Amino acid sequence: DSGVTQTPKHLITATGQRVTLRCSPRSGDLSVYWYQQSLDQGLQFLIQYYNGEERAKGNILERFSAQQFPDLHSELNLSSLELGDSALYFCASSVATEYEQFFGPGTRLTVL
Amino acid sequence: ILNVEQSPQSLHVQEGDSTNFTCSFPSSNFYALHWYRWETAKSPEALFVMTLNGDEKKKGRISATLNTKEGYSYLYIKGSQPEDSATYLCAFPGANNLFFGTGTRLTVIP
């Protein structure tokens, strides 16, 4: 158990819908990262937050957004969902960028 | 975007064999290199964080070395076991991100 929690574990929805994925980092970690793993793809970095502020953006679509709240949990919002958004979404946390990241169990999103 | 390359892409070894694979990264502005192990249907798990040139770290049968001047790190597995089967990722921190390589997928055949 990494100490990072993600909910829900599975999510099935339809095209055009909007969903919110939630992540609680390890106690004491200020950085939260979101990654997407599509079928047979590696980890694609989406976005990073540090202590409530956006720090870095990767290959995140405009339909996607995220935020980190004062209690340091983070939410990833995916809207106008398309079939291609079906993927495993991981959240990770760390003390800071150069330190090891601890990954949550992931949320499996299926868009039908 | 930083270029982090891993080789080979996949590897099959017999149980008991020792093996190693490579991670190449930019040698300029180095301050850390991470190794992660990612088993199928699980989450990536940190193995090592290496920061010093010449660093060597060990965890059980797995060890890693680091050469920051030439920009590479080796991961070694001694006496591979079926439970070592996983994808091994290296990652290089950028200014505000961690750039992952595509990984080496190791399969240990009993």
PDB file of N, CA and C in Angstrom, chain B residues 3-97:
ATOM      1  N   ASN B   3      14.583  13.555 -23.440  1.00  0.00           N
ATOM      2  CA  ASN B   3      14.605  12.250 -24.065  1.00  0.00           C
ATOM      3  C   ASN B   3      15.185  11.226 -23.108  1.00  0.00           C
ATOM      4  N   VAL B   4      14.359  10.315 -22.628  1.00  0.00           N
ATOM      5  CA  VAL B   4      14.803   9.238 -21.752  1.00  0.00           C
ATOM      6  C   VAL B   4      14.559   7.935 -22.501  1.00  0.00           C
ATOM      7  N   GLU B   5      15.632   7.210 -22.771  1.00  0.00           N
ATOM      8  CA  GLU B   5      15.509   5.998 -23.579  1.00  0.00           C
ATOM      9  C   GLU B   5      15.905   4.768 -22.776  1.00  0.00           C
ATOM     10  N   GLN B   6      15.178   3.695 -23.004  1.00  0.00           N
ATOM     11  CA  GLN B   6      15.483   2.446 -22.323  1.00  0.00           C
ATOM     12  C   GLN B   6      15.661   1.329 -23.337  1.00  0.00           C
ATOM     13  N   SER B   7      16.604   0.457 -23.039  1.00  0.00           N
ATOM     14  CA  SER B   7      16.810  -0.704 -23.903  1.00  0.00           C
ATOM     15  C   SER B   7      17.233  -1.906 -23.074  1.00  0.00           C
ATOM     16  N   PRO B   8      16.850  -3.125 -23.517  1.00  0.00           N
ATOM     17  CA  PRO B   8      15.967  -3.351 -24.656  1.00  0.00           C
ATOM     18  C   PRO B   8      14.522  -3.034 -24.298  1.00  0.00           C
ATOM     19  N   GLN B   9      13.655  -3.092 -25.288  1.00  0.00           N
ATOM     20  CA  GLN B   9      12.240  -2.825 -25.050  1.00  0.00           C
ATOM     21  C   GLN B   9      11.614  -3.988 -24.281  1.00  0.00           C
ATOM     22  N   SER B  10      12.043  -5.215 -24.616  1.00  0.00           N
ATOM     23  CA  SER B  10      11.565  -6.377 -23.879  1.00  0.00           C
ATOM     24  C   SER B  10      12.669  -7.422 -23.809  1.00  0.00           C
ATOM     25  N   LEU B  11      12.517  -8.304 -22.843  1.00  0.00           N
ATOM     26  CA  LEU B  11      13.567  -9.259 -22.528  1.00  0.00           C
ATOM     27  C   LEU B  11      12.923 -10.515 -21.937  1.00  0.00           C
ATOM     28  N   HIS B  12      13.332 -11.669 -22.450  1.00  0.00           N
ATOM     29  CA  HIS B  12      12.877 -12.935 -21.871  1.00  0.00           C
ATOM     30  C   HIS B  12      14.113 -13.652 -21.353  1.00  0.00           C
ATOM     31  N   VAL B  13      14.093 -14.058 -20.093  1.00  0.00           N
ATOM     32  CA  VAL B  13      15.219 -14.788 -19.523  1.00  0.00           C
ATOM     33  C   VAL B  13      14.693 -16.017 -18.801  1.00  0.00           C
ATOM     34  N   GLN B  14      15.588 -16.976 -18.629  1.00  0.00           N
ATOM     35  CA  GLN B  14      15.229 -18.177 -17.877  1.00  0.00           C
ATOM     36  C   GLN B  14      15.402 -17.909 -16.381  1.00  0.00           C
ATOM     37  N   GLU B  15      14.591 -18.563 -15.601  1.00  0.00           N
ATOM     38  CA  GLU B  15      14.727 -18.468 -14.153  1.00  0.00           C
ATOM     39  C   GLU B  15      16.159 -18.805 -13.749  1.00  0.00           C
ATOM     40  N   GLY B  16      16.728 -17.975 -12.882  1.00  0.00           N
ATOM     41  CA  GLY B  16      18.088 -18.200 -12.437  1.00  0.00           C
ATOM     42  C   GLY B  16      19.124 -17.389 -13.188  1.00  0.00           C
ATOM     43  N   ASP B  17      18.770 -16.919 -14.391  1.00  0.00           N
ATOM     44  CA  ASP B  17      19.709 -16.093 -15.161  1.00  0.00           C
ATOM     45  C   ASP B  17      19.811 -14.710 -14.535  1.00  0.00           C
ATOM     46  N   SER B  18      20.949 -14.092 -14.722  1.00  0.00           N
ATOM     47  CA  SER B  18      21.099 -12.687 -14.345  1.00  0.00           C
ATOM     48  C   SER B  18      20.921 -11.836 -15.590  1.00  0.00           C
ATOM     49  N   THR B  19      20.442 -10.638 -15.419  1.00  0.00           N
ATOM     50  CA  THR B  19      20.161  -9.800 -16.568  1.00  0.00           C
ATOM     51  C   THR B  19      20.398  -8.343 -16.221  1.00  0.00           C
ATOM     52  N   ASN B  20      20.485  -7.522 -17.238  1.00  0.00           N
ATOM     53  CA  ASN B  20      20.615  -6.091 -16.993  1.00  0.00           C
ATOM     54  C   ASN B  20      20.025  -5.321 -18.156  1.00  0.00           C
ATOM     55  N   PHE B  21      19.608  -4.121 -17.902  1.00  0.00           N
ATOM     56  CA  PHE B  21      19.109  -3.241 -18.946  1.00  0.00           C
ATOM     57  C   PHE B  21      19.510  -1.803 -18.666  1.00  0.00           C
ATOM     58  N   THR B  22      19.305  -0.970 -19.679  1.00  0.00           N
ATOM     59  CA  THR B  22      19.914   0.359 -19.702  1.00  0.00           C
ATOM     60  C   THR B  22      18.889   1.469 -19.770  1.00  0.00           C
ATOM     61  N   CYS B  23      19.214   2.555 -19.118  1.00  0.00           N
ATOM     62  CA  CYS B  23      18.438   3.798 -19.244  1.00  0.00           C
ATOM     63  C   CYS B  23      19.412   4.904 -19.639  1.00  0.00           C
ATOM     64  N   SER B  24      19.099   5.614 -20.718  1.00  0.00           N
ATOM     65  CA  SER B  24      19.921   6.746 -21.160  1.00  0.00           C
ATOM     66  C   SER B  24      19.145   8.034 -20.968  1.00  0.00           C
ATOM     67  N   PHE B  25      19.847   9.052 -20.522  1.00  0.00           N
ATOM     68  CA  PHE B  25      19.182  10.311 -20.211  1.00  0.00           C
ATOM     69  C   PHE B  25      20.127  11.466 -20.524  1.00  0.00           C
ATOM     70  N   PRO B  26      19.595  12.695 -20.596  1.00  0.00           N
ATOM     71  CA  PRO B  26      20.476  13.850 -20.859  1.00  0.00           C
ATOM     72  C   PRO B  26      21.472  14.008 -19.710  1.00  0.00           C
ATOM     73  N   SER B  27      22.736  14.213 -20.062  1.00  0.00           N
ATOM     74  CA  SER B  27      23.762  14.307 -19.021  1.00  0.00           C
ATOM     75  C   SER B  27      23.883  15.725 -18.445  1.00  0.00           C
ATOM     76  N   SER B  28      23.258  16.710 -19.102  1.00  0.00           N
ATOM     77  CA  SER B  28      23.349  18.073 -18.588  1.00  0.00           C
ATOM     78  C   SER B  28      22.229  18.327 -17.581  1.00  0.00           C
ATOM     79  N   ASN B  29      22.502  19.204 -16.617  1.00  0.00           N
ATOM     80  CA  ASN B  29      21.494  19.574 -15.603  1.00  0.00           C
ATOM     81  C   ASN B  29      20.922  18.382 -14.862  1.00  0.00           C
ATOM     82  N   PHE B  30      21.801  17.434 -14.548  1.00  0.00           N
ATOM     83  CA  PHE B  30      21.323  16.229 -13.861  1.00  0.00           C
ATOM     84  C   PHE B  30      21.197  16.519 -12.375  1.00  0.00           C
ATOM     85  N   TYR B  31      20.111  16.009 -11.778  1.00  0.00           N
ATOM     86  CA  TYR B  31      20.106  15.979 -10.313  1.00  0.00           C
ATOM     87  C   TYR B  31      19.474  14.722  -9.725  1.00  0.00           C
ATOM     88  N   ALA B  32      18.851  13.890 -10.531  1.00  0.00           N
ATOM     89  CA  ALA B  32      18.343  12.619  -9.993  1.00  0.00           C
ATOM     90  C   ALA B  32      17.899  11.704 -11.119  1.00  0.00           C
ATOM     91  N   LEU B  33      17.912  10.415 -10.854  1.00  0.00           N
ATOM     92  CA  LEU B  33      17.327   9.434 -11.767  1.00  0.00           C
ATOM     93  C   LEU B  33      16.548   8.438 -10.921  1.00  0.00           C
ATOM     94  N   HIS B  34      15.346   8.122 -11.386  1.00  0.00           N
ATOM     95  CA  HIS B  34      14.484   7.200 -10.655  1.00  0.00           C
ATOM     96  C   HIS B  34      14.352   5.892 -11.429  1.00  0.00           C
ATOM     97  N   TRP B  35      14.248   4.782 -10.695  1.00  0.00           N
ATOM     98  CA  TRP B  35      13.856   3.497 -11.271  1.00  0.00           C
ATOM     99  C   TRP B  35      12.571   3.042 -10.601  1.00  0.00           C
ATOM    100  N   TYR B  36      11.639   2.564 -11.447  1.00  0.00           N
ATOM    101  CA  TYR B  36      10.363   2.053 -10.951  1.00  0.00           C
ATOM    102  C   TYR B  36      10.143   0.655 -11.515  1.00  0.00           C
ATOM    103  N   ARG B  37       9.433  -0.135 -10.745  1.00  0.00           N
ATOM    104  CA  ARG B  37       9.029  -1.462 -11.178  1.00  0.00           C
ATOM    105  C   ARG B  37       7.513  -1.456 -11.308  1.00  0.00           C
ATOM    106  N   TRP B  38       7.016  -1.983 -12.436  1.00  0.00           N
ATOM    107  CA  TRP B  38       5.576  -1.924 -12.705  1.00  0.00           C
ATOM    108  C   TRP B  38       5.097  -3.299 -13.113  1.00  0.00           C
ATOM    109  N   GLU B  39       4.456  -3.966 -12.161  1.00  0.00           N
ATOM    110  CA  GLU B  39       3.903  -5.289 -12.439  1.00  0.00           C
ATOM    111  C   GLU B  39       2.546  -5.129 -13.112  1.00  0.00           C
ATOM    112  N   THR B  40       2.221  -6.098 -13.931  1.00  0.00           N
ATOM    113  CA  THR B  40       0.940  -6.088 -14.638  1.00  0.00           C
ATOM    114  C   THR B  40      -0.204  -5.993 -13.636  1.00  0.00           C
ATOM    115  N   ALA B  41      -1.175  -5.145 -13.929  1.00  0.00           N
ATOM    116  CA  ALA B  41      -2.382  -4.952 -13.114  1.00  0.00           C
ATOM    117  C   ALA B  41      -2.087  -4.312 -11.752  1.00  0.00           C
ATOM    118  N   LYS B  42      -0.897  -3.762 -11.612  1.00  0.00           N
ATOM    119  CA  LYS B  42      -0.586  -3.044 -10.366  1.00  0.00           C
ATOM    120  C   LYS B  42      -0.124  -1.635 -10.714  1.00  0.00           C
ATOM    121  N   SER B  43       0.277  -0.888  -9.683  1.00  0.00           N
ATOM    122  CA  SER B  43       0.782   0.463  -9.901  1.00  0.00           C
ATOM    123  C   SER B  43       2.297   0.451  -9.902  1.00  0.00           C
ATOM    124  N   PRO B  44       2.910   1.416 -10.585  1.00  0.00           N
ATOM    125  CA  PRO B  44       4.370   1.516 -10.519  1.00  0.00           C
ATOM    126  C   PRO B  44       4.827   1.698  -9.067  1.00  0.00           C
ATOM    127  N   GLU B  45       5.976   1.091  -8.771  1.00  0.00           N
ATOM    128  CA  GLU B  45       6.519   1.154  -7.420  1.00  0.00           C
ATOM    129  C   GLU B  45       7.972   1.584  -7.503  1.00  0.00           C
ATOM    130  N   ALA B  46       8.353   2.570  -6.706  1.00  0.00           N
ATOM    131  CA  ALA B  46       9.723   3.089  -6.762  1.00  0.00           C
ATOM    132  C   ALA B  46      10.717   2.041  -6.275  1.00  0.00           C
ATOM    133  N   LEU B  47      11.809   1.882  -7.027  1.00  0.00           N
ATOM    134  CA  LEU B  47      12.901   1.004  -6.621  1.00  0.00           C
ATOM    135  C   LEU B  47      14.043   1.833  -6.039  1.00  0.00           C
ATOM    136  N   PHE B  48      14.530   2.764  -6.848  1.00  0.00           N
ATOM    137  CA  PHE B  48      15.684   3.549  -6.432  1.00  0.00           C
ATOM    138  C   PHE B  48      15.529   4.998  -6.886  1.00  0.00           C
ATOM    139  N   VAL B  49      16.104   5.899  -6.096  1.00  0.00           N
ATOM    140  CA  VAL B  49      16.358   7.269  -6.542  1.00  0.00           C
ATOM    141  C   VAL B  49      17.860   7.474  -6.430  1.00  0.00           C
ATOM    142  N   MET B  50      18.486   7.813  -7.540  1.00  0.00           N
ATOM    143  CA  MET B  50      19.940   7.916  -7.576  1.00  0.00           C
ATOM    144  C   MET B  50      20.311   9.349  -7.899  1.00  0.00           C
ATOM    145  N   THR B  51      21.277   9.860  -7.162  1.00  0.00           N
ATOM    146  CA  THR B  51      21.606  11.274  -7.333  1.00  0.00           C
ATOM    147  C   THR B  51      23.071  11.541  -7.617  1.00  0.00           C
ATOM    148  N   LEU B  52      23.969  10.657  -7.234  1.00  0.00           N
ATOM    149  CA  LEU B  52      25.399  10.944  -7.362  1.00  0.00           C
ATOM    150  C   LEU B  52      26.047  10.098  -8.447  1.00  0.00           C
ATOM    151  N   ASN B  53      26.947  10.725  -9.210  1.00  0.00           N
ATOM    152  CA  ASN B  53      27.698   9.981 -10.211  1.00  0.00           C
ATOM    153  C   ASN B  53      28.456   8.855  -9.521  1.00  0.00           C
ATOM    154  N   GLY B  54      28.374   7.655 -10.078  1.00  0.00           N
ATOM    155  CA  GLY B  54      29.045   6.513  -9.476  1.00  0.00           C
ATOM    156  C   GLY B  54      28.221   5.809  -8.407  1.00  0.00           C
ATOM    157  N   ASP B  55      27.043   6.372  -8.133  1.00  0.00           N
ATOM    158  CA  ASP B  55      26.130   5.767  -7.156  1.00  0.00           C
ATOM    159  C   ASP B  55      25.838   4.320  -7.519  1.00  0.00           C
ATOM    160  N   GLU B  56      25.759   3.472  -6.502  1.00  0.00           N
ATOM    161  CA  GLU B  56      25.290   2.111  -6.715  1.00  0.00           C
ATOM    162  C   GLU B  56      24.316   1.806  -5.583  1.00  0.00           C
ATOM    163  N   LYS B  57      23.118   1.372  -5.976  1.00  0.00           N
ATOM    164  CA  LYS B  57      22.119   1.058  -4.964  1.00  0.00           C
ATOM    165  C   LYS B  57      21.675  -0.388  -5.128  1.00  0.00           C
ATOM    166  N   LYS B  58      21.258  -0.992  -4.012  1.00  0.00           N
ATOM    167  CA  LYS B  58      20.895  -2.401  -4.050  1.00  0.00           C
ATOM    168  C   LYS B  58      19.668  -2.644  -3.181  1.00  0.00           C
ATOM    169  N   LYS B  59      18.795  -3.499  -3.725  1.00  0.00           N
ATOM    170  CA  LYS B  59      17.623  -3.914  -2.941  1.00  0.00           C
ATOM    171  C   LYS B  59      17.432  -5.397  -3.252  1.00  0.00           C
ATOM    172  N   GLY B  60      17.868  -6.231  -2.335  1.00  0.00           N
ATOM    173  CA  GLY B  60      17.779  -7.676  -2.570  1.00  0.00           C
ATOM    174  C   GLY B  60      18.643  -8.084  -3.748  1.00  0.00           C
ATOM    175  N   ARG B  61      18.023  -8.703  -4.749  1.00  0.00           N
ATOM    176  CA  ARG B  61      18.770  -9.166  -5.937  1.00  0.00           C
ATOM    177  C   ARG B  61      18.849  -8.100  -7.031  1.00  0.00           C
ATOM    178  N   ILE B  62      18.260  -6.959  -6.775  1.00  0.00           N
ATOM    179  CA  ILE B  62      18.228  -5.893  -7.791  1.00  0.00           C
ATOM    180  C   ILE B  62      19.199  -4.794  -7.384  1.00  0.00           C
ATOM    181  N   SER B  63      19.998  -4.351  -8.333  1.00  0.00           N
ATOM    182  CA  SER B  63      20.921  -3.255  -8.064  1.00  0.00           C
ATOM    183  C   SER B  63      20.941  -2.320  -9.267  1.00  0.00           C
ATOM    184  N   ALA B  64      21.434  -1.115  -9.036  1.00  0.00           N
ATOM    185  CA  ALA B  64      21.500  -0.132 -10.116  1.00  0.00           C
ATOM    186  C   ALA B  64      22.757   0.691  -9.964  1.00  0.00           C
ATOM    187  N   THR B  65      23.315   1.093 -11.108  1.00  0.00           N
ATOM    188  CA  THR B  65      24.473   1.975 -11.112  1.00  0.00           C
ATOM    189  C   THR B  65      24.142   3.222 -11.923  1.00  0.00           C
ATOM    190  N   LEU B  66      24.935   4.250 -11.715  1.00  0.00           N
ATOM    191  CA  LEU B  66      24.646   5.540 -12.333  1.00  0.00           C
ATOM    192  C   LEU B  66      25.926   6.182 -12.861  1.00  0.00           C
ATOM    193  N   ASN B  67      25.880   6.641 -14.101  1.00  0.00           N
ATOM    194  CA  ASN B  67      26.961   7.422 -14.686  1.00  0.00           C
ATOM    195  C   ASN B  67      26.341   8.701 -15.231  1.00  0.00           C
ATOM    196  N   THR B  68      26.502   9.780 -14.462  1.00  0.00           N
ATOM    197  CA  THR B  68      25.849  11.034 -14.866  1.00  0.00           C
ATOM    198  C   THR B  68      26.633  11.754 -15.955  1.00  0.00           C
ATOM    199  N   LYS B  69      27.930  11.473 -16.042  1.00  0.00           N
ATOM    200  CA  LYS B  69      28.752  12.194 -17.033  1.00  0.00           C
ATOM    201  C   LYS B  69      28.426  11.723 -18.445  1.00  0.00           C
ATOM    202  N   GLU B  70      28.174  10.427 -18.583  1.00  0.00           N
ATOM    203  CA  GLU B  70      27.835   9.909 -19.907  1.00  0.00           C
ATOM    204  C   GLU B  70      26.337   9.693 -20.075  1.00  0.00           C
ATOM    205  N   GLY B  71      25.577   9.899 -19.029  1.00  0.00           N
ATOM    206  CA  GLY B  71      24.123   9.866 -19.134  1.00  0.00           C
ATOM    207  C   GLY B  71      23.519   8.486 -19.267  1.00  0.00           C
ATOM    208  N   TYR B  72      23.917   7.551 -18.375  1.00  0.00           N
ATOM    209  CA  TYR B  72      23.253   6.257 -18.404  1.00  0.00           C
ATOM    210  C   TYR B  72      23.218   5.643 -17.018  1.00  0.00           C
ATOM    211  N   SER B  73      22.254   4.742 -16.858  1.00  0.00           N
ATOM    212  CA  SER B  73      22.123   3.963 -15.639  1.00  0.00           C
ATOM    213  C   SER B  73      21.813   2.526 -16.040  1.00  0.00           C
ATOM    214  N   TYR B  74      22.390   1.586 -15.307  1.00  0.00           N
ATOM    215  CA  TYR B  74      22.107   0.173 -15.530  1.00  0.00           C
ATOM    216  C   TYR B  74      21.316  -0.374 -14.351  1.00  0.00           C
ATOM    217  N   LEU B  75      20.350  -1.227 -14.662  1.00  0.00           N
ATOM    218  CA  LEU B  75      19.643  -1.973 -13.630  1.00  0.00           C
ATOM    219  C   LEU B  75      20.010  -3.439 -13.798  1.00  0.00           C
ATOM    220  N   TYR B  76      20.443  -4.081 -12.719  1.00  0.00           N
ATOM    221  CA  TYR B  76      20.851  -5.483 -12.758  1.00  0.00           C
ATOM    222  C   TYR B  76      19.905  -6.305 -11.899  1.00  0.00           C
ATOM    223  N   ILE B  77      19.577  -7.492 -12.380  1.00  0.00           N
ATOM    224  CA  ILE B  77      18.829  -8.446 -11.573  1.00  0.00           C
ATOM    225  C   ILE B  77      19.626  -9.738 -11.558  1.00  0.00           C
ATOM    226  N   LYS B  78      19.973 -10.157 -10.344  1.00  0.00           N
ATOM    227  CA  LYS B  78      20.796 -11.359 -10.181  1.00  0.00           C
ATOM    228  C   LYS B  78      19.878 -12.548  -9.906  1.00  0.00           C
ATOM    229  N   GLY B  79      20.099 -13.649 -10.617  1.00  0.00           N
ATOM    230  CA  GLY B  79      19.291 -14.848 -10.352  1.00  0.00           C
ATOM    231  C   GLY B  79      17.806 -14.584 -10.512  1.00  0.00           C
ATOM    232  N   SER B  80      17.402 -14.187 -11.711  1.00  0.00           N
ATOM    233  CA  SER B  80      16.007 -13.785 -11.949  1.00  0.00           C
ATOM    234  C   SER B  80      15.012 -14.848 -11.506  1.00  0.00           C
ATOM    235  N   GLN B  81      13.921 -14.390 -10.939  1.00  0.00           N
ATOM    236  CA  GLN B  81      12.836 -15.257 -10.504  1.00  0.00           C
ATOM    237  C   GLN B  81      11.563 -14.850 -11.257  1.00  0.00           C
ATOM    238  N   PRO B  82      10.598 -15.768 -11.395  1.00  0.00           N
ATOM    239  CA  PRO B  82       9.354 -15.412 -12.097  1.00  0.00           C
ATOM    240  C   PRO B  82       8.673 -14.171 -11.525  1.00  0.00           C
ATOM    241  N   GLU B  83       8.804 -13.971 -10.227  1.00  0.00           N
ATOM    242  CA  GLU B  83       8.169 -12.785  -9.622  1.00  0.00           C
ATOM    243  C   GLU B  83       8.857 -11.472  -9.993  1.00  0.00           C
ATOM    244  N   ASP B  84      10.015 -11.562 -10.651  1.00  0.00           N
ATOM    245  CA  ASP B  84      10.679 -10.356 -11.150  1.00  0.00           C
ATOM    246  C   ASP B  84      10.061  -9.880 -12.459  1.00  0.00           C
ATOM    247  N   SER B  85       9.196 -10.695 -13.040  1.00  0.00           N
ATOM    248  CA  SER B  85       8.554 -10.312 -14.294  1.00  0.00           C
ATOM    249  C   SER B  85       7.752  -9.029 -14.090  1.00  0.00           C
ATOM    250  N   ALA B  86       8.094  -8.012 -14.851  1.00  0.00           N
ATOM    251  CA  ALA B  86       7.464  -6.693 -14.705  1.00  0.00           C
ATOM    252  C   ALA B  86       8.055  -5.787 -15.775  1.00  0.00           C
ATOM    253  N   THR B  87       7.525  -4.590 -15.862  1.00  0.00           N
ATOM    254  CA  THR B  87       8.146  -3.546 -16.676  1.00  0.00           C
ATOM    255  C   THR B  87       8.946  -2.650 -15.758  1.00  0.00           C
ATOM    256  N   TYR B  88      10.184  -2.403 -16.140  1.00  0.00           N
ATOM    257  CA  TYR B  88      11.076  -1.576 -15.334  1.00  0.00           C
ATOM    258  C   TYR B  88      11.229  -0.231 -16.039  1.00  0.00           C
ATOM    259  N   LEU B  89      10.836   0.818 -15.326  1.00  0.00           N
ATOM    260  CA  LEU B  89      10.834   2.172 -15.887  1.00  0.00           C
ATOM    261  C   LEU B  89      11.922   2.997 -15.235  1.00  0.00           C
ATOM    262  N   CYS B  90      12.611   3.800 -16.034  1.00  0.00           N
ATOM    263  CA  CYS B  90      13.447   4.820 -15.431  1.00  0.00           C
ATOM    264  C   CYS B  90      12.799   6.170 -15.703  1.00  0.00           C
ATOM    265  N   ALA B  91      13.096   7.136 -14.868  1.00  0.00           N
ATOM    266  CA  ALA B  91      12.473   8.454 -14.999  1.00  0.00           C
ATOM    267  C   ALA B  91      13.483   9.520 -14.605  1.00  0.00           C
ATOM    268  N   PHE B  92      13.415  10.623 -15.343  1.00  0.00           N
ATOM    269  CA  PHE B  92      14.382  11.701 -15.178  1.00  0.00           C
ATOM    270  C   PHE B  92      13.617  12.967 -14.846  1.00  0.00           C
ATOM    271  N   PRO B  93      13.885  13.577 -13.695  1.00  0.00           N
ATOM    272  CA  PRO B  93      13.146  14.794 -13.350  1.00  0.00           C
ATOM    273  C   PRO B  93      13.553  15.966 -14.222  1.00  0.00           C
ATOM    274  N   GLY B  94      12.531  16.649 -14.774  1.00  0.00           N
ATOM    275  CA  GLY B  94      12.771  17.921 -15.432  1.00  0.00           C
ATOM    276  C   GLY B  94      12.529  19.004 -14.407  1.00  0.00           C
ATOM    277  N   ALA B  95      12.288  20.216 -14.878  1.00  0.00           N
ATOM    278  CA  ALA B  95      12.090  21.345 -13.964  1.00  0.00           C
ATOM    279  C   ALA B  95      10.899  21.100 -13.041  1.00  0.00           C
ATOM    280  N   ASN B  96       9.820  20.633 -13.594  1.00  0.00           N
ATOM    281  CA  ASN B  96       8.613  20.427 -12.784  1.00  0.00           C
ATOM    282  C   ASN B  96       7.883  19.159 -13.186  1.00  0.00           C
ATOM    283  N   ASN B  97       8.613  18.196 -13.643  1.00  0.00           N
ATOM    284  CA  ASN B  97       7.968  16.994 -14.168  1.00  0.00           C
ATOM    285  C   ASN B  97       8.945  15.848 -14.056  1.00  0.00           C
TER     286      ASN B  97
END
